[in-house]
Coordinates of N, CA and C in Angstrom, one line a residue:
X27 N -40.3 -124.5 -39.6 CA -40.7 -124.0 -38.3 C -39.5 -123.4 -37.6
X28 N -39.8 -122.2 -37.1 CA -38.7 -121.5 -36.4 C -38.8 -121.7 -34.9
X29 N -37.6 -121.9 -34.3 CA -37.5 -122.1 -32.9 C -37.8 -120.8 -32.1
X30 N -38.7 -120.9 -31.1 CA -39.0 -119.7 -30.3 C -38.3 -119.9 -28.9
X31 N -37.5 -119.0 -28.5 CA -36.9 -119.1 -27.2 C -37.8 -118.4 -26.2
X32 N -38.3 -119.1 -25.2 CA -39.2 -118.5 -24.3 C -38.5 -118.1 -23.0
X33 N -37.3 -118.8 -22.7 CA -36.6 -118.4 -21.5 C -35.1 -118.6 -21.7
X34 N -34.3 -117.8 -21.0 CA -32.9 -117.8 -21.2 C -32.3 -117.4 -19.8
X35 N -31.1 -117.8 -19.6 CA -30.4 -117.3 -18.4 C -29.0 -116.9 -18.8
X36 N -28.5 -115.8 -18.2 CA -27.2 -115.3 -18.4 C -26.4 -115.2 -17.1
X37 N -25.1 -115.3 -17.2 CA -24.3 -115.2 -16.0 C -23.0 -114.5 -16.4
X38 N -22.6 -113.6 -15.5 CA -21.3 -112.9 -15.7 C -20.5 -113.1 -14.5
X39 N -19.2 -113.5 -14.7 CA -18.3 -113.7 -13.6 C -17.1 -112.9 -13.8
X40 N -16.6 -112.2 -12.8 CA -15.4 -111.4 -12.8 C -14.5 -111.7 -11.7
X41 N -13.2 -111.6 -11.9 CA -12.2 -111.7 -10.8 C -11.5 -110.4 -10.8
X42 N -11.3 -110.0 -9.6 CA -10.5 -108.8 -9.3 C -9.8 -108.9 -8.0
X43 N -8.5 -108.7 -8.0 CA -7.7 -108.7 -6.7 C -8.0 -110.0 -5.9
X44 N -8.0 -111.1 -6.6 CA -8.2 -112.4 -5.9 C -9.6 -112.5 -5.3
X45 N -10.6 -111.7 -5.7 CA -11.9 -111.8 -5.3 C -12.8 -112.1 -6.5
X46 N -13.9 -112.8 -6.3 CA -14.7 -113.2 -7.4 C -16.1 -112.6 -7.3
X47 N -16.6 -112.1 -8.4 CA -17.9 -111.4 -8.4 C -18.8 -112.1 -9.5
X48 N -20.0 -112.4 -9.1 CA -20.9 -113.1 -10.1 C -22.3 -112.5 -10.1
X49 N -22.8 -112.3 -11.2 CA -24.2 -111.9 -11.3 C -24.9 -112.8 -12.4
X50 N -26.1 -113.2 -12.1 CA -26.8 -114.0 -13.0 C -28.3 -113.7 -13.0
X51 N -29.0 -113.9 -14.1 CA -30.4 -113.6 -14.2 C -31.1 -114.5 -15.2
X52 N -32.4 -114.7 -15.0 CA -33.2 -115.4 -16.0 C -34.2 -114.5 -16.6
X53 N -34.4 -114.7 -17.9 CA -35.4 -113.9 -18.6 C -36.4 -114.8 -19.2
X54 N -37.7 -114.5 -19.1 CA -38.7 -115.3 -19.7 C -39.8 -114.4 -20.4
X55 N -40.3 -114.9 -21.5 CA -41.4 -114.3 -22.2 C -42.1 -115.3 -23.0
X56 N -43.4 -115.5 -22.7 CA -44.2 -116.5 -23.4 C -44.2 -116.3 -24.9
X57 N -44.1 -115.0 -25.3 CA -44.2 -114.6 -26.7 C -42.9 -114.9 -27.4
X58 N -41.8 -115.1 -26.7 CA -40.5 -115.4 -27.2 C -39.5 -114.3 -26.9
X59 N -38.3 -114.7 -26.9 CA -37.2 -113.7 -26.6 C -36.3 -113.6 -27.9
X60 N -35.9 -112.4 -28.1 CA -35.0 -112.1 -29.2 C -33.6 -112.2 -28.7
X61 N -32.6 -112.3 -29.6 CA -31.2 -112.3 -29.1 C -30.9 -110.9 -28.5
X62 N -31.5 -109.9 -28.9 CA -31.3 -108.6 -28.3 C -31.8 -108.6 -26.9
X63 N -33.0 -109.2 -26.6 CA -33.5 -109.3 -25.2 C -32.4 -110.0 -24.3
X64 N -31.9 -111.1 -24.8 CA -30.9 -111.9 -24.1 C -29.7 -111.1 -23.9
X65 N -29.2 -110.4 -24.9 CA -28.0 -109.6 -24.8 C -28.2 -108.4 -23.8
X66 N -29.4 -107.8 -23.8 CA -29.7 -106.8 -22.8 C -29.6 -107.3 -21.4
X67 N -30.1 -108.5 -21.2 CA -30.0 -109.2 -19.9 C -28.5 -109.4 -19.5
X68 N -27.7 -109.8 -20.5 CA -26.3 -110.0 -20.2 C -25.6 -108.7 -19.9
X69 N -26.0 -107.6 -20.5 CA -25.4 -106.3 -20.3 C -25.8 -105.8 -18.9
X70 N -27.0 -106.1 -18.4 CA -27.4 -105.7 -17.1 C -26.6 -106.5 -16.0
X71 N -26.4 -107.8 -16.3 CA -25.6 -108.6 -15.4 C -24.1 -108.0 -15.3
X72 N -23.6 -107.7 -16.5 CA -22.2 -107.1 -16.5 C -22.1 -105.8 -15.7
X73 N -23.2 -105.0 -15.9 CA -23.2 -103.7 -15.1 C -23.2 -104.0 -13.6
X74 N -24.0 -105.0 -13.2 CA -24.1 -105.4 -11.8 C -22.7 -105.9 -11.3
X75 N -22.1 -106.7 -12.0 CA -20.7 -107.2 -11.6 C -19.7 -106.1 -11.6
X76 N -19.8 -105.2 -12.6 CA -18.9 -104.0 -12.6 C -19.1 -103.1 -11.4
X77 N -20.4 -103.0 -11.0 CA -20.7 -102.2 -9.8 C -20.1 -102.8 -8.6
X78 N -20.2 -104.1 -8.5 CA -19.7 -104.9 -7.3 C -18.2 -104.6 -7.2
X79 N -17.5 -104.7 -8.4 CA -16.0 -104.5 -8.4 C -15.7 -103.1 -8.0
X80 N -16.5 -102.1 -8.5 CA -16.2 -100.7 -8.1 C -16.4 -100.4 -6.7
X81 N -17.5 -101.0 -6.1 CA -17.7 -100.8 -4.7 C -16.7 -101.5 -3.8
X82 N -16.2 -102.7 -4.3 CA -15.1 -103.4 -3.6 C -13.8 -102.5 -3.6
X83 N -13.5 -101.9 -4.7 CA -12.3 -101.1 -4.8 C -12.4 -99.9 -3.8
X84 N -13.6 -99.3 -3.8 CA -13.9 -98.1 -3.0 C -13.8 -98.5 -1.5
X85 N -14.4 -99.6 -1.1 CA -14.4 -100.1 0.3 C -13.0 -100.4 0.7
X86 N -12.2 -101.0 -0.2 CA -10.8 -101.4 0.1 C -10.0 -100.1 0.4
X87 N -10.2 -99.1 -0.5 CA -9.4 -97.9 -0.3 C -9.8 -97.2 1.0
X88 N -11.1 -97.2 1.3 CA -11.5 -96.6 2.6 C -11.0 -97.3 3.8
X89 N -10.9 -98.6 3.7 CA -10.3 -99.4 4.8 C -8.8 -99.1 5.0
X90 N -8.1 -98.9 3.9 CA -6.7 -98.5 3.9 C -6.6 -97.1 4.5
X91 N -7.4 -96.2 4.1 CA -7.4 -94.8 4.6 C -7.7 -94.8 6.1
X92 N -8.7 -95.6 6.5 CA -9.0 -95.7 8.0 C -7.8 -96.1 8.8
X93 N -7.1 -97.1 8.3 CA -6.0 -97.6 9.1 C -4.9 -96.5 9.2
X94 N -4.7 -95.7 8.2 CA -3.8 -94.6 8.2 C -4.3 -93.4 8.8
X95 N -5.6 -93.3 9.0 CA -6.3 -92.0 9.5 C -5.8 -91.6 10.8
X96 N -5.7 -92.6 11.7 CA -5.3 -92.3 13.1 C -3.9 -91.7 13.1
X97 N -3.0 -92.3 12.4 CA -1.6 -91.8 12.3 C -1.6 -90.4 11.7
X98 N -2.4 -90.2 10.6 CA -2.5 -88.9 10.0 C -3.0 -87.8 10.9
X99 N -4.0 -88.2 11.7 CA -4.6 -87.3 12.6 C -3.6 -86.8 13.7
X100 N -2.9 -87.8 14.2 CA -1.9 -87.4 15.3 C -0.8 -86.6 14.7
X101 N -0.4 -86.9 13.5 CA 0.7 -86.2 12.8 C 0.2 -84.8 12.5
X102 N -1.0 -84.6 12.0 CA -1.5 -83.3 11.8 C -1.6 -82.4 13.1
X103 N -2.0 -83.1 14.1 CA -2.1 -82.4 15.4 C -0.8 -81.9 15.9
X104 N 0.2 -82.8 15.8 CA 1.6 -82.5 16.2 C 2.2 -81.3 15.4
X105 N 1.9 -81.4 14.1 CA 2.4 -80.3 13.2 C 1.8 -79.0 13.6
X106 N 0.5 -79.0 13.9 CA -0.2 -77.8 14.3 C 0.3 -77.2 15.6
X107 N 0.6 -78.1 16.5 CA 1.2 -77.7 17.8 C 2.6 -77.0 17.6
X108 N 3.4 -77.6 16.7 CA 4.7 -76.9 16.3 C 4.5 -75.6 15.7
X109 N 3.5 -75.5 14.8 CA 3.2 -74.2 14.1 C 2.8 -73.2 15.1
X110 N 1.9 -73.6 16.1 CA 1.5 -72.6 17.1 C 2.6 -72.1 17.9
X111 N 3.7 -72.9 18.1 CA 4.8 -72.4 18.9 C 5.7 -71.4 18.1
X112 N 5.5 -71.3 16.8 CA 6.2 -70.3 16.0 C 5.6 -68.9 16.2
X113 N 6.4 -67.9 15.9 CA 5.9 -66.5 15.9 C 5.0 -66.4 14.6
X114 N 4.0 -65.6 14.7 CA 3.0 -65.5 13.6 C 3.7 -65.0 12.3
X115 N 4.7 -64.1 12.4 CA 5.3 -63.6 11.2 C 6.2 -64.7 10.5
X116 N 6.5 -65.7 11.3 CA 7.4 -66.8 10.7 C 6.6 -67.9 10.1
X117 N 5.3 -67.9 10.1 CA 4.5 -69.0 9.6 C 4.3 -68.8 8.1
X118 N 4.3 -69.9 7.4 CA 4.0 -69.9 5.9 C 2.5 -69.9 5.7
X119 N 2.1 -69.6 4.4 CA 0.7 -69.6 4.1 C 0.1 -71.0 4.3
X120 N 0.8 -72.0 4.0 CA 0.4 -73.4 4.2 C 0.1 -73.6 5.7
X121 N 1.1 -73.2 6.5 CA 1.0 -73.4 8.0 C -0.2 -72.6 8.6
X122 N -0.5 -71.4 8.0 CA -1.6 -70.6 8.5 C -2.9 -71.3 8.1
X123 N -3.0 -71.9 6.9 CA -4.1 -72.7 6.5 C -4.3 -73.9 7.4
X124 N -3.2 -74.6 7.7 CA -3.3 -75.8 8.6 C -3.9 -75.4 10.0
X125 N -3.4 -74.3 10.5 CA -3.9 -73.8 11.8 C -5.4 -73.5 11.8
X126 N -5.8 -72.8 10.7 CA -7.2 -72.5 10.5 C -8.0 -73.7 10.5
X127 N -7.6 -74.7 9.8 CA -8.3 -76.0 9.7 C -8.3 -76.7 11.1
X128 N -7.2 -76.6 11.8 CA -7.1 -77.2 13.1 C -8.0 -76.6 14.2
X129 N -8.2 -75.3 14.0 CA -9.0 -74.5 15.0 C -10.5 -74.8 14.7
X130 N -10.8 -75.3 13.5 CA -12.2 -75.7 13.2 C -12.6 -76.8 14.2
X131 N -13.8 -76.7 14.7 CA -14.3 -77.7 15.7 C -14.3 -79.1 15.2
X132 N -14.5 -79.3 13.9 CA -14.7 -80.6 13.3 C -13.6 -81.1 12.5
X133 N -12.3 -80.7 12.8 CA -11.2 -81.0 12.0 C -10.9 -82.5 11.9
X134 N -11.3 -83.3 12.9 CA -11.0 -84.7 12.9 C -11.8 -85.4 11.8
X135 N -13.0 -84.8 11.4 CA -13.8 -85.5 10.4 C -13.1 -85.6 9.1
X136 N -12.1 -84.8 8.9 CA -11.3 -84.9 7.6 C -10.5 -86.2 7.6
X137 N -10.3 -86.8 8.7 CA -9.5 -88.1 8.8 C -10.4 -89.3 9.0
X138 N -11.7 -89.1 8.9 CA -12.7 -90.2 9.1 C -13.0 -90.8 7.7
X139 N -12.8 -92.0 7.5 CA -13.1 -92.6 6.2 C -14.1 -93.8 6.4
X140 N -15.4 -93.5 6.2 CA -16.4 -94.5 6.3 C -17.0 -94.8 5.0
X141 N -17.4 -96.0 4.8 CA -18.1 -96.4 3.5 C -19.2 -97.4 3.8
X142 N -20.3 -97.1 3.2 CA -21.5 -98.0 3.4 C -22.0 -98.3 2.0
X143 N -22.0 -99.6 1.7 CA -22.5 -100.0 0.3 C -23.9 -99.5 0.0
X144 N -24.7 -99.4 1.0 CA -26.1 -98.9 0.7 C -26.1 -97.4 0.3
X145 N -25.1 -96.7 0.7 CA -25.1 -95.3 0.4 C -24.6 -95.1 -1.1
X146 N -24.1 -96.1 -1.7 CA -23.5 -96.0 -3.0 C -24.4 -96.6 -4.1
X147 N -25.7 -96.2 -4.0 CA -26.6 -96.8 -5.0 C -26.9 -95.8 -6.2
X148 N -26.1 -94.8 -6.3 CA -26.3 -93.9 -7.5 C -25.6 -94.4 -8.7
X149 N -25.0 -95.6 -8.6 CA -24.3 -96.2 -9.7 C -25.3 -96.5 -10.8
X150 N -24.9 -96.2 -12.0 CA -25.8 -96.4 -13.2 C -26.0 -97.9 -13.6
X151 N -27.2 -98.3 -13.6 CA -27.5 -99.7 -14.1 C -28.2 -99.6 -15.4

């Protein structure tokens, strides 16, 4: 007589940067589960845990950028004010491009770093 596995549970745990991520799931089938079914469940859990780590990395980077963003914005504004004080013929191509960006009404948006986990659902599972 062959044993029929009707239910199984899988769990994946990851640690990254002193943070822990865990995904678990149960699978059931009255007709029986194959090892391939159980392995597929494990792979789905692994993908979920990988997604959590990826989102954590992205959110952490955005938080770092946000804290630097205010300084970068002020620095950019000060540089543009210095460039404006120069004669037009003395400006470099980079300086001209910076001024063009500065004169754009929405230049501050380049220094806004926002991240929302719900907006990051295009991750492949």
